[in-house]
JSON list of C-alpha atoms in Angstrom, two decimals:
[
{"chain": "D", "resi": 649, "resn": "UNK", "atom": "CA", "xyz": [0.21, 12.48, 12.20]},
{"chain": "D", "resi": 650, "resn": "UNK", "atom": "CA", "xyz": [3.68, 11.57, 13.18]},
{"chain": "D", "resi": 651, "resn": "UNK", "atom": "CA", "xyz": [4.38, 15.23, 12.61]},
{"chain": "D", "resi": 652, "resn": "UNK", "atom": "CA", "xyz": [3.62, 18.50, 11.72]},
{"chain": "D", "resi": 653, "resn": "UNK", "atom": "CA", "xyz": [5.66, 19.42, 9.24]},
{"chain": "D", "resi": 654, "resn": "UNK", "atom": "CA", "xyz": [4.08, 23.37, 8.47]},
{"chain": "D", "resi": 655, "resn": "UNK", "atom": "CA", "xyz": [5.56, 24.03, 11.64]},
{"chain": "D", "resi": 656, "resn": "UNK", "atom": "CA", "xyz": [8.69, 21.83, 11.66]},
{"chain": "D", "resi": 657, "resn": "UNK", "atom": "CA", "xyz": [10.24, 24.02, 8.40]},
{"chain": "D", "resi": 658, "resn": "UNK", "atom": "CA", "xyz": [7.86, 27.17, 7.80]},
{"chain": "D", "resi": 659, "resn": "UNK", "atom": "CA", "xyz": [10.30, 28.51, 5.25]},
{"chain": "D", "resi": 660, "resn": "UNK", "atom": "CA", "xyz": [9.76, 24.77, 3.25]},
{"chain": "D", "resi": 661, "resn": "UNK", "atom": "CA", "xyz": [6.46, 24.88, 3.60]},
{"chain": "D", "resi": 662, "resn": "UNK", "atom": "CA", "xyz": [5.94, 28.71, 2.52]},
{"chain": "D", "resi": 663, "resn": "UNK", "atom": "CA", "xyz": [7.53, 27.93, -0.71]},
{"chain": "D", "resi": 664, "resn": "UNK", "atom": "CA", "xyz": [5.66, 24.67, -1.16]},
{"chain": "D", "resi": 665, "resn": "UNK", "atom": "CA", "xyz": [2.71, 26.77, -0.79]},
{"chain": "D", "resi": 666, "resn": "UNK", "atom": "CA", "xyz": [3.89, 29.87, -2.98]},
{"chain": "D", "resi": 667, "resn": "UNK", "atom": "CA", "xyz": [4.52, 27.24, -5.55]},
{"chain": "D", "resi": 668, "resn": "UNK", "atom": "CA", "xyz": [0.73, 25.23, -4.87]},
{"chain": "D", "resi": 669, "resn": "UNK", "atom": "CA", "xyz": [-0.46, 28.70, -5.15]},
{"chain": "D", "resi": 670, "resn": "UNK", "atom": "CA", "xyz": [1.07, 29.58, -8.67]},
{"chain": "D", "resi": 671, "resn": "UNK", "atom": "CA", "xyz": [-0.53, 26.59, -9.83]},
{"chain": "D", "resi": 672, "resn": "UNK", "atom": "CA", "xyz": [-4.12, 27.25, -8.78]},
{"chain": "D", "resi": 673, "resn": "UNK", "atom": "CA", "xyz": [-3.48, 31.21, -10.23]},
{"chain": "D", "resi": 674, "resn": "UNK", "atom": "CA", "xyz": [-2.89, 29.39, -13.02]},
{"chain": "D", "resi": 675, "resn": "UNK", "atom": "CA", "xyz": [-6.04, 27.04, -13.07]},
{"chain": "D", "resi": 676, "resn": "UNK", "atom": "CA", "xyz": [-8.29, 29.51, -12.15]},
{"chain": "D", "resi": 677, "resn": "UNK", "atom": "CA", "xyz": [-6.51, 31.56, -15.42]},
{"chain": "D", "resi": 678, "resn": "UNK", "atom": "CA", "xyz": [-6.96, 29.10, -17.68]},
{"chain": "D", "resi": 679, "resn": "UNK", "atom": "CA", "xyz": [-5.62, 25.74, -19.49]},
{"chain": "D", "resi": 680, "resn": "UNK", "atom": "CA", "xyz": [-5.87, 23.96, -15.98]},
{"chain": "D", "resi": 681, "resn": "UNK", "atom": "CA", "xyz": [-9.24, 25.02, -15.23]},
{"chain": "D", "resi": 682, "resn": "UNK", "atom": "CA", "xyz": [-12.59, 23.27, -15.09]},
{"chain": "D", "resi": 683, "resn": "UNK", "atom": "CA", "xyz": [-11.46, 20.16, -13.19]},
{"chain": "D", "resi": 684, "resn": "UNK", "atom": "CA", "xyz": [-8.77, 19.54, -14.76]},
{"chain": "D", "resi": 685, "resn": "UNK", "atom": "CA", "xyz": [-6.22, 20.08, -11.74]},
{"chain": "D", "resi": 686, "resn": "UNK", "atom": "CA", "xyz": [-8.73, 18.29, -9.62]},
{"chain": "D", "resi": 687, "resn": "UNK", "atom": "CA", "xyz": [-8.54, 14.91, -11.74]},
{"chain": "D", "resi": 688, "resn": "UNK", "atom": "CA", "xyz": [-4.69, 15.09, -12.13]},
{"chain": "D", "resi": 689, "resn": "UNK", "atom": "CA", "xyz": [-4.05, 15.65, -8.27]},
{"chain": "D", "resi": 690, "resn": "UNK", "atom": "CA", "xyz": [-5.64, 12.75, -7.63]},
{"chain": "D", "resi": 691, "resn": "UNK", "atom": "CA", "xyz": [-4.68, 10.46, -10.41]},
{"chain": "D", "resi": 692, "resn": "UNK", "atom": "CA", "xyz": [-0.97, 11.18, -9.51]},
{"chain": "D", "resi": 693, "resn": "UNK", "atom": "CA", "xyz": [-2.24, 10.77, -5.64]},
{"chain": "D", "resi": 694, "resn": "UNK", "atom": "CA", "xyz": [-3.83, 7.41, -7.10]},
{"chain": "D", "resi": 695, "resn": "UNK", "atom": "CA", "xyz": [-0.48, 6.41, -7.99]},
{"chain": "D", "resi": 696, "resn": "UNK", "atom": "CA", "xyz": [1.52, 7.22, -5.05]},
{"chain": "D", "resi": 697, "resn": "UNK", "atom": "CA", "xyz": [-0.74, 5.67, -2.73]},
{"chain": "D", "resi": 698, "resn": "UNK", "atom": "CA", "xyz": [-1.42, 8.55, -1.26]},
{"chain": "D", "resi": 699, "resn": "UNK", "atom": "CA", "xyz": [-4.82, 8.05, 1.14]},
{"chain": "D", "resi": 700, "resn": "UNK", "atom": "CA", "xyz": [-5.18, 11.79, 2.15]},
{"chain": "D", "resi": 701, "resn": "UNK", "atom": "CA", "xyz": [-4.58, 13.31, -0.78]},
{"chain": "D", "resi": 702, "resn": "UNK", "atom": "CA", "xyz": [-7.12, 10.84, -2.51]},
{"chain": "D", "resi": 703, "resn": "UNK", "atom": "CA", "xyz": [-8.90, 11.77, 0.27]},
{"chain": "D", "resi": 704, "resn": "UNK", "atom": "CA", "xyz": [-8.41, 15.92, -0.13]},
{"chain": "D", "resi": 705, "resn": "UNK", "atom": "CA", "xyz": [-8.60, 16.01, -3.63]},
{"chain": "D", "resi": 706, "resn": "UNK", "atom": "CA", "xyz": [-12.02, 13.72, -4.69]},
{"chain": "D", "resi": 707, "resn": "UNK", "atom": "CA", "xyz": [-14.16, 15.64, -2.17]},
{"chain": "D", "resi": 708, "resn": "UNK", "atom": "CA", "xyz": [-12.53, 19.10, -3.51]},
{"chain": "D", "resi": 709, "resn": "UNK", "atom": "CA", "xyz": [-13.66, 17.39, -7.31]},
{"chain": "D", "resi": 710, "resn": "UNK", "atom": "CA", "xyz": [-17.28, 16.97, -5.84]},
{"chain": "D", "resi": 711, "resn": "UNK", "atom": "CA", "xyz": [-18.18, 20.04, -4.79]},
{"chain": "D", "resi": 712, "resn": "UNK", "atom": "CA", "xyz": [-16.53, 21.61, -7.75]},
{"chain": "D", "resi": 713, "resn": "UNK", "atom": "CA", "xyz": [-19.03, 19.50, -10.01]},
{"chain": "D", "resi": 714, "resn": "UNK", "atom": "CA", "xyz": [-17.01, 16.43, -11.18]},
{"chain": "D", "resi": 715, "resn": "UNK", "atom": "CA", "xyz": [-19.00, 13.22, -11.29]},
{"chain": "D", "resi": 716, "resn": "UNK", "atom": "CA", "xyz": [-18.69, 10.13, -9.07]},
{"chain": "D", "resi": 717, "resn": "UNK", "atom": "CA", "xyz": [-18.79, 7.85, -12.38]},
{"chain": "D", "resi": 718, "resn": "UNK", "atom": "CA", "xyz": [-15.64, 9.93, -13.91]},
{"chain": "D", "resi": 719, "resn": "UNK", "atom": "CA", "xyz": [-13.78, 9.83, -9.89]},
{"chain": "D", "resi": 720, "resn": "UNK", "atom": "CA", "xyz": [-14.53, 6.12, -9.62]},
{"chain": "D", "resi": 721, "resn": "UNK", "atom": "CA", "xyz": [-12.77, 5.43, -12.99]},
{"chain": "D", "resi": 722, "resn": "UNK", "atom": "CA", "xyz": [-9.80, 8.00, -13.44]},
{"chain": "D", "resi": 723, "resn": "UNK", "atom": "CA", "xyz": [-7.68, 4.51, -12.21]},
{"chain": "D", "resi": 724, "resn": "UNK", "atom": "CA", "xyz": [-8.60, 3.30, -15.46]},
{"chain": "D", "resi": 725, "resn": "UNK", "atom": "CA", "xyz": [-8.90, 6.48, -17.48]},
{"chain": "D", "resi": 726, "resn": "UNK", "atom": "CA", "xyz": [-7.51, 4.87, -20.92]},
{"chain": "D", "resi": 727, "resn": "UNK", "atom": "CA", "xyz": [-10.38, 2.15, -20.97]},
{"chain": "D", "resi": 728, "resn": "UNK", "atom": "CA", "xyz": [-13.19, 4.74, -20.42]},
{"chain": "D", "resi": 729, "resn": "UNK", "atom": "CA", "xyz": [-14.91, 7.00, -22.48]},
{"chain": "D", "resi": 730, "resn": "UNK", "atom": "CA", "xyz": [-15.62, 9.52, -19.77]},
{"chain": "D", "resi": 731, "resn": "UNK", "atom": "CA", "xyz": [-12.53, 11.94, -20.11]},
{"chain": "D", "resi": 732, "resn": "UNK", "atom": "CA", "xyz": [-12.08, 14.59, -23.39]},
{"chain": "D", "resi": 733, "resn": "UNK", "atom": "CA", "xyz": [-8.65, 14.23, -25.35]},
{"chain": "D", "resi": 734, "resn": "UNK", "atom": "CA", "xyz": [-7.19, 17.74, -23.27]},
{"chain": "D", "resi": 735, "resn": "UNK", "atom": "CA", "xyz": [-8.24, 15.90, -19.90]},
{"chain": "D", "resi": 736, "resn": "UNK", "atom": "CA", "xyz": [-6.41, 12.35, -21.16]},
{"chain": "D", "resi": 737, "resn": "UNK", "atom": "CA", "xyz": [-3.43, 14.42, -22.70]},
{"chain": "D", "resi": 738, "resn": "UNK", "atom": "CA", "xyz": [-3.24, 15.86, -18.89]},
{"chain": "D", "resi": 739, "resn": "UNK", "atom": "CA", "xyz": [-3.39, 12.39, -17.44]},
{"chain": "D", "resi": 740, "resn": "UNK", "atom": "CA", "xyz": [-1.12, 10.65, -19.57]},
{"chain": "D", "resi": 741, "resn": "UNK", "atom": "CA", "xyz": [1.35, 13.77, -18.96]},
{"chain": "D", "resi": 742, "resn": "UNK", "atom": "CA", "xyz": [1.00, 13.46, -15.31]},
{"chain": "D", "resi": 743, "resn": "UNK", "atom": "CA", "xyz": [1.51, 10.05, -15.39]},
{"chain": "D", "resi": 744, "resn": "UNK", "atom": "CA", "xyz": [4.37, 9.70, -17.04]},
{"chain": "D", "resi": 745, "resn": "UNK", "atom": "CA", "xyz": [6.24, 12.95, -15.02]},
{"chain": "D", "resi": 746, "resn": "UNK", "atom": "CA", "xyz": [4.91, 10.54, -11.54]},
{"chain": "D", "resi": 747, "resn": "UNK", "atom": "CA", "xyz": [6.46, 7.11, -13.41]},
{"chain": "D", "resi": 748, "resn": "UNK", "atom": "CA", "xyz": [9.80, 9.36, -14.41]},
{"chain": "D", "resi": 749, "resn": "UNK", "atom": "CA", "xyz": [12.72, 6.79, -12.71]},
{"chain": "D", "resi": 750, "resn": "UNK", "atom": "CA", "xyz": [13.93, 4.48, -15.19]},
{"chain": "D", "resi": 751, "resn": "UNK", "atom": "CA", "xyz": [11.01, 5.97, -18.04]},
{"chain": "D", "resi": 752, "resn": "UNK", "atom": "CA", "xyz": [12.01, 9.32, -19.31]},
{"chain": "D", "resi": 753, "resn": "UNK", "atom": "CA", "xyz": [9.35, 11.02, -20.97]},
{"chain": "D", "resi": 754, "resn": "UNK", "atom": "CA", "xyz": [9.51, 10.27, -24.98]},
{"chain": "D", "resi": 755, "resn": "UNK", "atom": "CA", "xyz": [9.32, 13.08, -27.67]},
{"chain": "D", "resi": 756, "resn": "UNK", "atom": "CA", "xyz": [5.84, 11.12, -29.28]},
{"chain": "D", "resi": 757, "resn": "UNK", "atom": "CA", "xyz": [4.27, 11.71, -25.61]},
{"chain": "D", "resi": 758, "resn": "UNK", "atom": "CA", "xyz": [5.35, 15.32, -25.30]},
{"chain": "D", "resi": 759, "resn": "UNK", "atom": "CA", "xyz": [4.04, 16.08, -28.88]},
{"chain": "D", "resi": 760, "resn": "UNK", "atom": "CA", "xyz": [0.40, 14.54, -28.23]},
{"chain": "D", "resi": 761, "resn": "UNK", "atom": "CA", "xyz": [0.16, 16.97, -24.60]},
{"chain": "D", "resi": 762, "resn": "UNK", "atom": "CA", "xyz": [1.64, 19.63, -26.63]},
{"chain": "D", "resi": 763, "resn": "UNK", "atom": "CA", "xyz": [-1.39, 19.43, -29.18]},
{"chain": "D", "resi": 764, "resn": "UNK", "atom": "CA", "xyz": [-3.88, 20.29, -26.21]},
{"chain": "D", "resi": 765, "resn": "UNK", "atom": "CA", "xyz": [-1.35, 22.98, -24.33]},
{"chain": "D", "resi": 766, "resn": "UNK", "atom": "CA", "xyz": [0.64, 26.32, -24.69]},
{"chain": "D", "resi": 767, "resn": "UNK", "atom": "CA", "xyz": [4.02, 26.31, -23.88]},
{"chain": "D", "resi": 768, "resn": "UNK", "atom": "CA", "xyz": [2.74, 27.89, -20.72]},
{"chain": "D", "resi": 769, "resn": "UNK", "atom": "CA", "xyz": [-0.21, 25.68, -20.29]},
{"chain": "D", "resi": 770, "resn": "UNK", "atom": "CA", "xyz": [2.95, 22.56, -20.25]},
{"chain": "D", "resi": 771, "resn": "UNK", "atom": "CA", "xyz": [4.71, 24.47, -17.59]},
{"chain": "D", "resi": 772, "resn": "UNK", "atom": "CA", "xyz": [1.81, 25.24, -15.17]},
{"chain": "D", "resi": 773, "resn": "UNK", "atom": "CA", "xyz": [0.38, 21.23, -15.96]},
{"chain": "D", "resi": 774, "resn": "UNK", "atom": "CA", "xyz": [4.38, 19.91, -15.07]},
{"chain": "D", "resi": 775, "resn": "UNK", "atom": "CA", "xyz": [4.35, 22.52, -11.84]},
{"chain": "D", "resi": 776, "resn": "UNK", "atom": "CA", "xyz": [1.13, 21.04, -11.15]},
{"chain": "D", "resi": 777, "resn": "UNK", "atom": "CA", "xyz": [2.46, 17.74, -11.12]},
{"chain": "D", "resi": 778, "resn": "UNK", "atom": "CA", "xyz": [5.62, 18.47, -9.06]},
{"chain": "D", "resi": 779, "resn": "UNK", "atom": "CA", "xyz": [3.82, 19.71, -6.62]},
{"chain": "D", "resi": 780, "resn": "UNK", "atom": "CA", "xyz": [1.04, 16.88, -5.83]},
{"chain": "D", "resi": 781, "resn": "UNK", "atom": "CA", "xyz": [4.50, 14.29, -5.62]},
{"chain": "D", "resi": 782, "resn": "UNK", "atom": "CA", "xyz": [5.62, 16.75, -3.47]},
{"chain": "D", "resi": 783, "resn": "UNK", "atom": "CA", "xyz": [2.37, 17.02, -1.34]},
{"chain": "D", "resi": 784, "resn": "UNK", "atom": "CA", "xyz": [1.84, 13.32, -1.22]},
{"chain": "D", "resi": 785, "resn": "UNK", "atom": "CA", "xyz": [5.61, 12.53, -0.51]},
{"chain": "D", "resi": 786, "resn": "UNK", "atom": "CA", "xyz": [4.79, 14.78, 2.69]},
{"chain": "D", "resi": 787, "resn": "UNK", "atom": "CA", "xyz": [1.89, 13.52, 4.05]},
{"chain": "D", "resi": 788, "resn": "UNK", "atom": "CA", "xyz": [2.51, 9.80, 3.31]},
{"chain": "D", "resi": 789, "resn": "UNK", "atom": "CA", "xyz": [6.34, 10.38, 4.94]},
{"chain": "D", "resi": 790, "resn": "UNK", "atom": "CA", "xyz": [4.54, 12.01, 7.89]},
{"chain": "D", "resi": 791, "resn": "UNK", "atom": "CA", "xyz": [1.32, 10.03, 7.94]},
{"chain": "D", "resi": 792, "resn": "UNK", "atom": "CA", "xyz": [-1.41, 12.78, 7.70]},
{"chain": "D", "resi": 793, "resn": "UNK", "atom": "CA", "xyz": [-4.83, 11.90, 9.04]},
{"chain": "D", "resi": 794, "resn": "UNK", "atom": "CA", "xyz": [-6.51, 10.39, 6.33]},
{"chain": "D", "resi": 795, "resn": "UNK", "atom": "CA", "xyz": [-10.39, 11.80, 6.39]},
{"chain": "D", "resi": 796, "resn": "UNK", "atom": "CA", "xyz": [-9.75, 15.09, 8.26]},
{"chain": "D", "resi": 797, "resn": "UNK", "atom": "CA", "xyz": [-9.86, 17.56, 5.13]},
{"chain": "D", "resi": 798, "resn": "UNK", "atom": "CA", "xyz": [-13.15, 18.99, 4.88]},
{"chain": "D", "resi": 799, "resn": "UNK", "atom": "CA", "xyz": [-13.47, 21.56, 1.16]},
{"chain": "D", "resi": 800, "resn": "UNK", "atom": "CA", "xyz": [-13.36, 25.36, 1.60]}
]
């Protein structure tokens, strides 16, 4: 790791992890439960390239219960049959808030998430998202050792 960066800004961190925290309050509460955080952390960690978080968030999925055959496909979600309309709705949401430069997100895209989610349940799924770009802009920046993470 080229750095530690919990202990290069604590106040930065803190509020990164006030925020992660929010967001898995708000899993365990509801619309983000039942795997559903675990597949979009590390779809949008898919996208970024982000090895650790891959890493982090696939052997978190396992021992929570998700499937290797739904893990090994969530790069190619849309072509499988493996995911429920909430879970794609989530995914398709997710990927679109990661792909934001130069796409915007379009009023027919909001409107199909928004059939699956509250108001609140759209918040807590964006927050969610924020914060896994956040987490993977972090540890790809500062190279964090890929493999280390063992689940709680």
């Amino acid at each position: 790791m080229r750095m530690n960066y919990f202990s290069a800004s604590p106040a930065g961190l803190k509020a990164m992890l006030d925020l992660q925290q929010h967001v898995h309050q708000a899993a365990e509460a509801g619309e983000l439960g039942d795997g559903l955080l675990a597949l979009v952390y590390t779809r949008v960690s898919q996208i970024n390239g982000c090895a650790y978080c891959i890493d982090m968030h696939t052997k978190d999925a396992r021992k929570a219960g998700e499937t290797e055959q739904r893990l090994y496909a969530l790069n190619a979600w849309r072509e499988t049959p493996f995911y429920t309309p909430r879970e794609r709705a989530a995914l398709a949401w997710a990927e679109a808030n990661t792909l934001i430069a130069g796409n915007g997100i379009d009023g027919a895209l909001y409107e199909a998430t928004r059939e699956h989610f509250s108001e609140k349940g759209m918040a807590d799924l964006t927050l969610a998202v924020c914060t896994i770009n956040a987490w993977n802009r972090l540890a790809i920046s500062f190279a964090a050792d890929v493999g280390s993470h063992q689940p709680s």
